[in-house]
Amino acid sequence: MKNFKTYQLAKELYALCKLQPVKGELRDQLHRASLSIALNLAEGSAKPSLKERRRFYTIALGSLRETQTIIELENLPIGELADKVAAHLYKLIKGIGD
């Protein structure tokens, strides 16, 4: 996993999300969604078939979009990193194909 750049970026995003000054339920949702990105990347990378791998990466992208929405709604300063993770995920998914 050391050489899996998208996963490393997702871990970094999760760590930064945990430091953001978001309150209440939205805070919990930000933590869950950003954690889900890294977890689905990790699980997907272990799947033997490309179809399964793509499915997990697509779930990670959905969690990323949720994370990006909270970042935007709360005007958090970590949008650039989230966009970078999004670009990496998009390329991963498109690289696998249908």
XYZ file of C-alpha atoms in Angstrom:
98
model
C 0.000 0.000 0.000
C 3.069 2.221 0.343
C 3.237 2.708 -3.421
C -0.519 3.214 -3.885
C -0.540 7.014 -4.314
C -4.329 7.412 -4.270
C -4.558 5.505 -1.004
C -1.780 7.621 0.533
C -3.590 10.813 -0.503
C -6.855 9.459 0.929
C -5.138 8.798 4.268
C -3.793 12.346 4.264
C -7.268 13.722 3.506
C -8.776 11.686 6.343
C -6.169 12.979 8.807
C -6.897 16.573 7.783
C -10.655 16.039 7.952
C -10.289 14.937 11.564
C -8.625 18.283 12.370
C -11.334 20.479 10.855
C -13.548 22.621 13.125
C -16.875 21.078 12.109
C -19.532 20.574 14.763
C -22.081 17.889 15.556
C -23.481 15.391 13.113
C -21.744 16.969 10.138
C -18.402 16.396 11.868
C -19.210 12.725 12.361
C -20.339 12.412 8.740
C -17.138 14.086 7.494
C -15.075 11.597 9.489
C -17.078 8.594 8.265
C -17.090 9.670 4.619
C -13.383 10.509 4.509
C -12.502 7.244 6.267
C -14.657 5.346 3.781
C -12.508 6.633 0.920
C -9.338 5.064 2.315
C -11.064 1.871 3.453
C -12.712 1.217 0.090
C -9.452 1.867 -1.742
C -7.691 -0.613 0.526
C -10.377 -3.265 0.195
C -10.728 -2.770 -3.545
C -7.003 -3.106 -4.123
C -7.177 -6.648 -2.703
C -9.968 -7.827 -5.009
C -8.927 -10.337 -7.663
C -11.214 -9.182 -10.465
C -11.158 -5.799 -12.173
C -14.950 -5.600 -11.926
C -14.825 -5.949 -8.125
C -11.925 -3.538 -7.851
C -13.774 -0.940 -9.914
C -16.866 -1.341 -7.714
C -14.919 -0.500 -4.546
C -13.140 2.400 -6.210
C -16.501 3.750 -7.345
C -17.811 3.538 -3.775
C -14.699 5.446 -2.663
C -15.489 8.130 -5.245
C -19.014 8.443 -3.860
C -17.616 8.906 -0.358
C -15.195 11.472 -1.715
C -18.042 13.467 -3.282
C -19.797 13.422 0.087
C -16.600 14.641 1.742
C -16.185 17.379 -0.872
C -19.749 18.551 -0.278
C -19.146 18.948 3.449
C -15.850 20.725 2.737
C -17.699 23.130 0.447
C -20.663 23.661 2.767
C -18.397 24.377 5.719
C -15.888 26.368 3.651
C -12.969 24.243 4.853
C -9.423 24.901 3.582
C -8.772 21.349 2.355
C -10.650 21.441 -0.940
C -7.499 21.288 -3.067
C -6.408 17.993 -1.539
C -9.917 16.578 -1.950
C -9.836 17.598 -5.624
C -6.475 15.877 -6.039
C -7.856 12.662 -4.529
C -10.863 12.968 -6.865
C -8.615 13.220 -9.919
C -6.626 10.165 -8.833
C -9.786 8.158 -8.172
C -11.315 9.158 -11.491
C -8.204 8.000 -13.327
C -8.172 4.707 -11.406
C -11.771 3.973 -12.290
C -11.433 5.015 -15.937
C -8.230 2.989 -16.222
C -10.100 -0.166 -15.295
C -12.885 0.437 -17.832
C -16.293 -1.204 -17.889
